[in-house]
XYZ file of C-alpha atoms in Angstrom:
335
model
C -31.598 48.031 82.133
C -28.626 45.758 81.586
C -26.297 45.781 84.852
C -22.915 43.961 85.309
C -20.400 43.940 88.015
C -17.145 44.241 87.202
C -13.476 44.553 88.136
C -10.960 46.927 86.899
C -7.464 46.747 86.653
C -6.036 50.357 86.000
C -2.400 49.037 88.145
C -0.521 49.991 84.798
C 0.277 53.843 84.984
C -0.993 54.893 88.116
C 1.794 53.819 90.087
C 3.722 55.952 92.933
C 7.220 54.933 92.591
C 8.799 55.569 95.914
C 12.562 55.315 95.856
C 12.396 55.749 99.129
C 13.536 53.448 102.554
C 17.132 53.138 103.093
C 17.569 53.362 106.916
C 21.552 52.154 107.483
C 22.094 51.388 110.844
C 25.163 50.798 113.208
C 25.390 47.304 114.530
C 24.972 48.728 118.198
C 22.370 47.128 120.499
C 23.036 49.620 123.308
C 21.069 52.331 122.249
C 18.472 50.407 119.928
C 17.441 48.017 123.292
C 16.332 50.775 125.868
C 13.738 52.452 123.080
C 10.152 52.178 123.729
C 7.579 50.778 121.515
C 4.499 52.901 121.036
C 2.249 52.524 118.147
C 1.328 55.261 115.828
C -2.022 56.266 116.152
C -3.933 55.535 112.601
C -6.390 59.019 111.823
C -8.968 57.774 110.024
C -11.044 59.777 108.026
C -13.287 59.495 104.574
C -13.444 62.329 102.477
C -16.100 63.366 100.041
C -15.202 61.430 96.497
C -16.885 60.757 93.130
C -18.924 57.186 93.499
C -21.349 57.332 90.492
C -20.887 58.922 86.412
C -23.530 58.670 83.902
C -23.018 60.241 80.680
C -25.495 60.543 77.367
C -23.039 60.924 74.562
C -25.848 61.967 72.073
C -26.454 65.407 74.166
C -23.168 65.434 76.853
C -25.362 65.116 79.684
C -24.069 63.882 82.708
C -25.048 63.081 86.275
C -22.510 62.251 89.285
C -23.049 61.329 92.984
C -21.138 62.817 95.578
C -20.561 60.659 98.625
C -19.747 63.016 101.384
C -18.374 60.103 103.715
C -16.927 61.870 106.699
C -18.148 65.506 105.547
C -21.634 65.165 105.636
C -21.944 68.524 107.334
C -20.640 70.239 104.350
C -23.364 72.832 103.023
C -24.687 72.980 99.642
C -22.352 75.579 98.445
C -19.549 73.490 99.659
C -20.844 70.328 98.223
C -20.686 71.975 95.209
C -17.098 73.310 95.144
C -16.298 70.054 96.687
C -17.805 68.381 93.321
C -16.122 70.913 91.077
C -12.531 69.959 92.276
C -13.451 66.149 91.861
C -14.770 66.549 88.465
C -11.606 68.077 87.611
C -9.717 65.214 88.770
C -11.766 63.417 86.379
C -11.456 65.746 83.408
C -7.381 65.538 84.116
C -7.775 61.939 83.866
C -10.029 61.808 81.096
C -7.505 64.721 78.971
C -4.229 62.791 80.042
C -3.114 59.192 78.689
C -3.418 56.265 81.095
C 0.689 56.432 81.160
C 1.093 59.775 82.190
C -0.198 59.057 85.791
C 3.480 58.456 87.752
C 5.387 59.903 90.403
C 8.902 58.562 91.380
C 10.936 59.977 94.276
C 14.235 58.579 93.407
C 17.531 60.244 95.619
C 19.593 59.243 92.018
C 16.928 60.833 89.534
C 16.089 64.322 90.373
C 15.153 64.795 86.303
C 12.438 61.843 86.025
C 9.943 62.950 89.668
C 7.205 63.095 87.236
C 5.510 63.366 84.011
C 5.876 67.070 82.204
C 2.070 67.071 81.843
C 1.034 65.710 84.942
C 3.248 68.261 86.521
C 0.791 71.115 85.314
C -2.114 69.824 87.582
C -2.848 69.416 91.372
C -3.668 65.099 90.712
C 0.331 65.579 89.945
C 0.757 67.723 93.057
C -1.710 64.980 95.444
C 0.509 62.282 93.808
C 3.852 63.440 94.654
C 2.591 64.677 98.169
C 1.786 61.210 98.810
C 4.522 59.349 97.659
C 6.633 61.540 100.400
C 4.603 60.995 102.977
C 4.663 57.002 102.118
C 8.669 57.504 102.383
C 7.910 59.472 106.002
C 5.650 56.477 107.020
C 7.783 53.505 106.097
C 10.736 55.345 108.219
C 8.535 56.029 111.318
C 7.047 52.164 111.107
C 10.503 50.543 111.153
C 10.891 53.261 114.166
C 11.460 51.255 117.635
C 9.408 53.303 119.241
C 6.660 51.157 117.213
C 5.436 47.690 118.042
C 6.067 46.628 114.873
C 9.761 48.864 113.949
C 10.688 46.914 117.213
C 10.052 43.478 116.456
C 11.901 44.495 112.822
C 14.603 45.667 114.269
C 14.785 42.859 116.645
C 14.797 40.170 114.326
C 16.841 41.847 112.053
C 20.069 42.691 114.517
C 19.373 38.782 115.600
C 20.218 37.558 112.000
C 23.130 40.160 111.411
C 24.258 38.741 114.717
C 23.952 35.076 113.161
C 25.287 36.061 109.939
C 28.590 38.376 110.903
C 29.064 37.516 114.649
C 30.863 40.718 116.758
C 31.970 42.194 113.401
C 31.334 45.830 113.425
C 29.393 46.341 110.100
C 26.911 48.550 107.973
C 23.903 47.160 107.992
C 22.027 47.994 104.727
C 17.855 47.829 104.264
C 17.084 48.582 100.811
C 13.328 48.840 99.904
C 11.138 50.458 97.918
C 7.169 50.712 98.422
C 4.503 51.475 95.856
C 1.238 52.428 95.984
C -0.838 51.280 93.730
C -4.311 50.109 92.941
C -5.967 47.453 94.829
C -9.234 45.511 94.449
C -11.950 47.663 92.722
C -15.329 47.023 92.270
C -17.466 48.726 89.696
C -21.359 48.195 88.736
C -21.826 49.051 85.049
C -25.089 50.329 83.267
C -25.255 51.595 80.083
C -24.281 54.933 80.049
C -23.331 54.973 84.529
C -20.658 53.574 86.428
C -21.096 53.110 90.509
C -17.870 52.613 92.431
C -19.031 50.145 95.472
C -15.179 49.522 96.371
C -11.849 51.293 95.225
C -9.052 50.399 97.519
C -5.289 51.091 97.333
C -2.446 49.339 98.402
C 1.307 48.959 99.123
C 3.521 46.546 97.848
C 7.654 46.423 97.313
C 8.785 47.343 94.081
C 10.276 43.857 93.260
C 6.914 42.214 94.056
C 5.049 44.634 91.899
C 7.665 43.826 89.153
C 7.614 40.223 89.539
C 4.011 40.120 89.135
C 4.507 42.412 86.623
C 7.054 40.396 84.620
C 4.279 36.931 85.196
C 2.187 38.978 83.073
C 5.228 39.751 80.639
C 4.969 43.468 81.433
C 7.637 43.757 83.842
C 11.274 43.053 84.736
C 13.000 41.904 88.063
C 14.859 43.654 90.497
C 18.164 42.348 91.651
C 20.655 45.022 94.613
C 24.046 44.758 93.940
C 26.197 43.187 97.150
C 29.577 42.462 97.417
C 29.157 40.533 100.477
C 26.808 37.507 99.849
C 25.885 37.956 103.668
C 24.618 41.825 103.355
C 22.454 40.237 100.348
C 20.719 37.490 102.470
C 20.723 40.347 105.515
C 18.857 42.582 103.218
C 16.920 39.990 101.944
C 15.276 38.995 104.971
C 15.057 42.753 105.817
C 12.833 43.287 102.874
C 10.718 39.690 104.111
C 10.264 41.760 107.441
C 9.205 44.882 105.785
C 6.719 42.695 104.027
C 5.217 41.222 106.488
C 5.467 43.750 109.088
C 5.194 47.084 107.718
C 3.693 46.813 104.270
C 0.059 45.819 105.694
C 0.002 48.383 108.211
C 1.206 51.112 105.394
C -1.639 49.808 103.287
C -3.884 50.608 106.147
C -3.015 53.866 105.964
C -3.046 54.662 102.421
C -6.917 53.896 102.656
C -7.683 55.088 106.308
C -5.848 58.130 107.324
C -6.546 61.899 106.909
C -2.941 62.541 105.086
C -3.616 60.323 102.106
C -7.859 61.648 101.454
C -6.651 63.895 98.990
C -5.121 60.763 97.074
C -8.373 58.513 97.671
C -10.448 61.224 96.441
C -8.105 61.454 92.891
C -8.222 57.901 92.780
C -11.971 57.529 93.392
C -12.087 59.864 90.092
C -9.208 58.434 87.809
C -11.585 54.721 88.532
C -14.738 56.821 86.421
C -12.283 58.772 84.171
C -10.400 54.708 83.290
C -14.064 53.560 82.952
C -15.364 56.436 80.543
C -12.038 55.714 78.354
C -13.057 52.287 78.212
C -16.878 52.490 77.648
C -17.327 55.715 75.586
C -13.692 55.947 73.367
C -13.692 55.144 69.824
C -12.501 52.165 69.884
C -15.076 50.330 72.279
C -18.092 52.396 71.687
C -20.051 52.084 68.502
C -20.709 55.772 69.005
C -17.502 58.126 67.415
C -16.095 61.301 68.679
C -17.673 62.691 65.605
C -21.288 61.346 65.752
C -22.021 64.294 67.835
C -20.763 67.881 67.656
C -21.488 68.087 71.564
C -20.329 65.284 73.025
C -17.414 67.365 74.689
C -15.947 64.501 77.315
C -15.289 62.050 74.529
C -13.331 64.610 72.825
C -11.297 65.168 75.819
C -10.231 61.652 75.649
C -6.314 61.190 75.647
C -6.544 64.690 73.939
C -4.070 65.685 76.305
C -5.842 69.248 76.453
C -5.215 71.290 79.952
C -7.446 73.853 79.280
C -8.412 75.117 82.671
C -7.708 72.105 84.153
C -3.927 73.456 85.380
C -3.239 74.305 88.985
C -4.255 77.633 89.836
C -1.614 78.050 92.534
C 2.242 77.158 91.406
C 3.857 74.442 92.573
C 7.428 72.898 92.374
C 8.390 69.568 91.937
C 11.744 70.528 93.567
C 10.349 70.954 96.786
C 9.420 67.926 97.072
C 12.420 65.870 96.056
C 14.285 68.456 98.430
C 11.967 67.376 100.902
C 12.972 63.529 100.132
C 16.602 64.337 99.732
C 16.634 65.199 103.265
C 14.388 62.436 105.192
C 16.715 60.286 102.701
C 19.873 61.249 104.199
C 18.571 62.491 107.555
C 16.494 59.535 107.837
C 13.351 59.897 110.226
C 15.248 58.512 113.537
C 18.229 57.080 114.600
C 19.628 53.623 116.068
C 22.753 54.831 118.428
């Protein structure tokens, strides 16, 4: 049996756009210099995901393998609700475009928090749930109370100090993570897929776009300052978020319990973007038509919900309320 490895690159439209850290701060070392500098605790745990899909188109036949990761005490009844909820991840991803896979948490668009379709299903509700908590956990990193939010916030007061002396100013920190796929590995058979590696990760919006706009698919971003000093300040902000925070956020994403549920959707979008690719029209010699059963290539980009909705309501406004207020609140305080 013929057997490839391969890499996939499905970065385009499953993206988590979060609008999200703008901690302003008071240049006041009084307060900031007697906080403490514990670490948060990472809680690491694997869920049960999707790692293997075969399909036979000519009878719609398919097998999966569950990995139960952390969960292996899970009995068989669970194992198989467990399955049914992943397979519906894949049947959402499978039913929806590739571009209707976004979230963005933006305090200055309330009407564009995520696509109208994607809204109807629980990979929508996962997605948005993480894309707040990313917001919660780039606050709490830049925290002092962390060993990392201290040495940010160290370096960062030294340089305002360099760059404005004893003036009394705002100091502004504009960035904007996104999580979105990393490095995935994918072993290929003729009719199977088996995931051996689908990470995420975090990067800042204008290095996603840059890369973006290398690969003439993107644009640049460019914050508007009056003062060329708050530019270079929040320039070199963003280099310490970079190097600081993003890599221990990225960590997260892929280790701890409050982002399984969006490992486990993006374990199944990886086979969904693979079936697309392997079985649609367009790269299979097989058709949609060649076989009145083949049910799963019909659901491709048909856009058809049909029992794949979220059985219990949700609201998008809930969540950007949610944002609005760790947005303004902000998740500590520097006085």
């Amino acid at each position: 049996m013929f057997k490839r490895i391969i890499s996939l690159a499905v970065s385009v439209s499953f993206i988590f756009q979060s609008a999200g850290f703008a901690q302003v701060a008071q240049l006041n070392l009084a307060g900031y210099l007697g906080q403490g500098s514990n670490s948060i605790t990472l809680d690491r745990f694997r869920p049960a995901h999707l790692r293997y899909f075969s399909y036979e188109p000519k009878t719609d036949n398919f097998q999966i393998l569950l990995d139960k990761a952390d969960e292996k005490e899970l009995s068989d009844s669970q194992v198989k609700v467990r399955a049914d909820e992943l397979m519906k991840y894949f049947r959402i991803g499978l039913s929806l475009p590739n571009e209707k896979f976004w979230v963005n948490l933006r305090p200055d668009a309330p009407e564009q928090i995520i696509d109208p379709e994607l809204e109807n299903t629980d990979v929508g509700r996962i997605m948005l749930e993480a894309d707040l908590q990313l917001k919660r956990d780039t606050s709490s990193f830049t925290s002092p109370q962390t060993k990392e939010g201290k040495e940010y916030w160290d370096k960062l007061y030294k340089r305002a100090g360099e760059l404005f002396g004893s003036e009394n100013i705002t100091i502004p920190t504009i960035t904007r993570p996104w999580i979105v796929p990393g490095e995935i590995i994918v072993r290929e058979s003729a009719h199977g897929a088996y995931i051996y590696k689908a990470a995420l990760k975090v990067m800042l919006e204008e290095d996603y776009l840059r890369g973006m706009k290398d690969e003439r698919r993107g644009t640049t971003i460019d914050y508007s300052f009056n003062d060329p000093r708050l530019k270079e300040l929040n320039e070199y902000s963003t280099q310490l978020i970079r190097e600081l925070i993003i890599p221990k956020l990225t960590k997260e994403v892929n280790r701890a319990k409050r982002y399984a549920p969006l490992r486990q959707v993006f374990y199944s979008l990886v086979l969904s973007r693979w079936f697309k690719a392997r079985f649609s029209s367009h790269s299979s010699q097989l058709t949609v038509d060649s076989s009145p059963n083949n049910s799963y290539m019909k659901l491709i980009d048909s856009q058809n919900l049909s029992n794949l909705t979220s059985k219990q309501s949700w609201d998008k406004a809930v969540y950007f309320k949610e944002y609005q207020k760790s947005f303004k609140e902000g998740e500590y305080n520097l006085s």
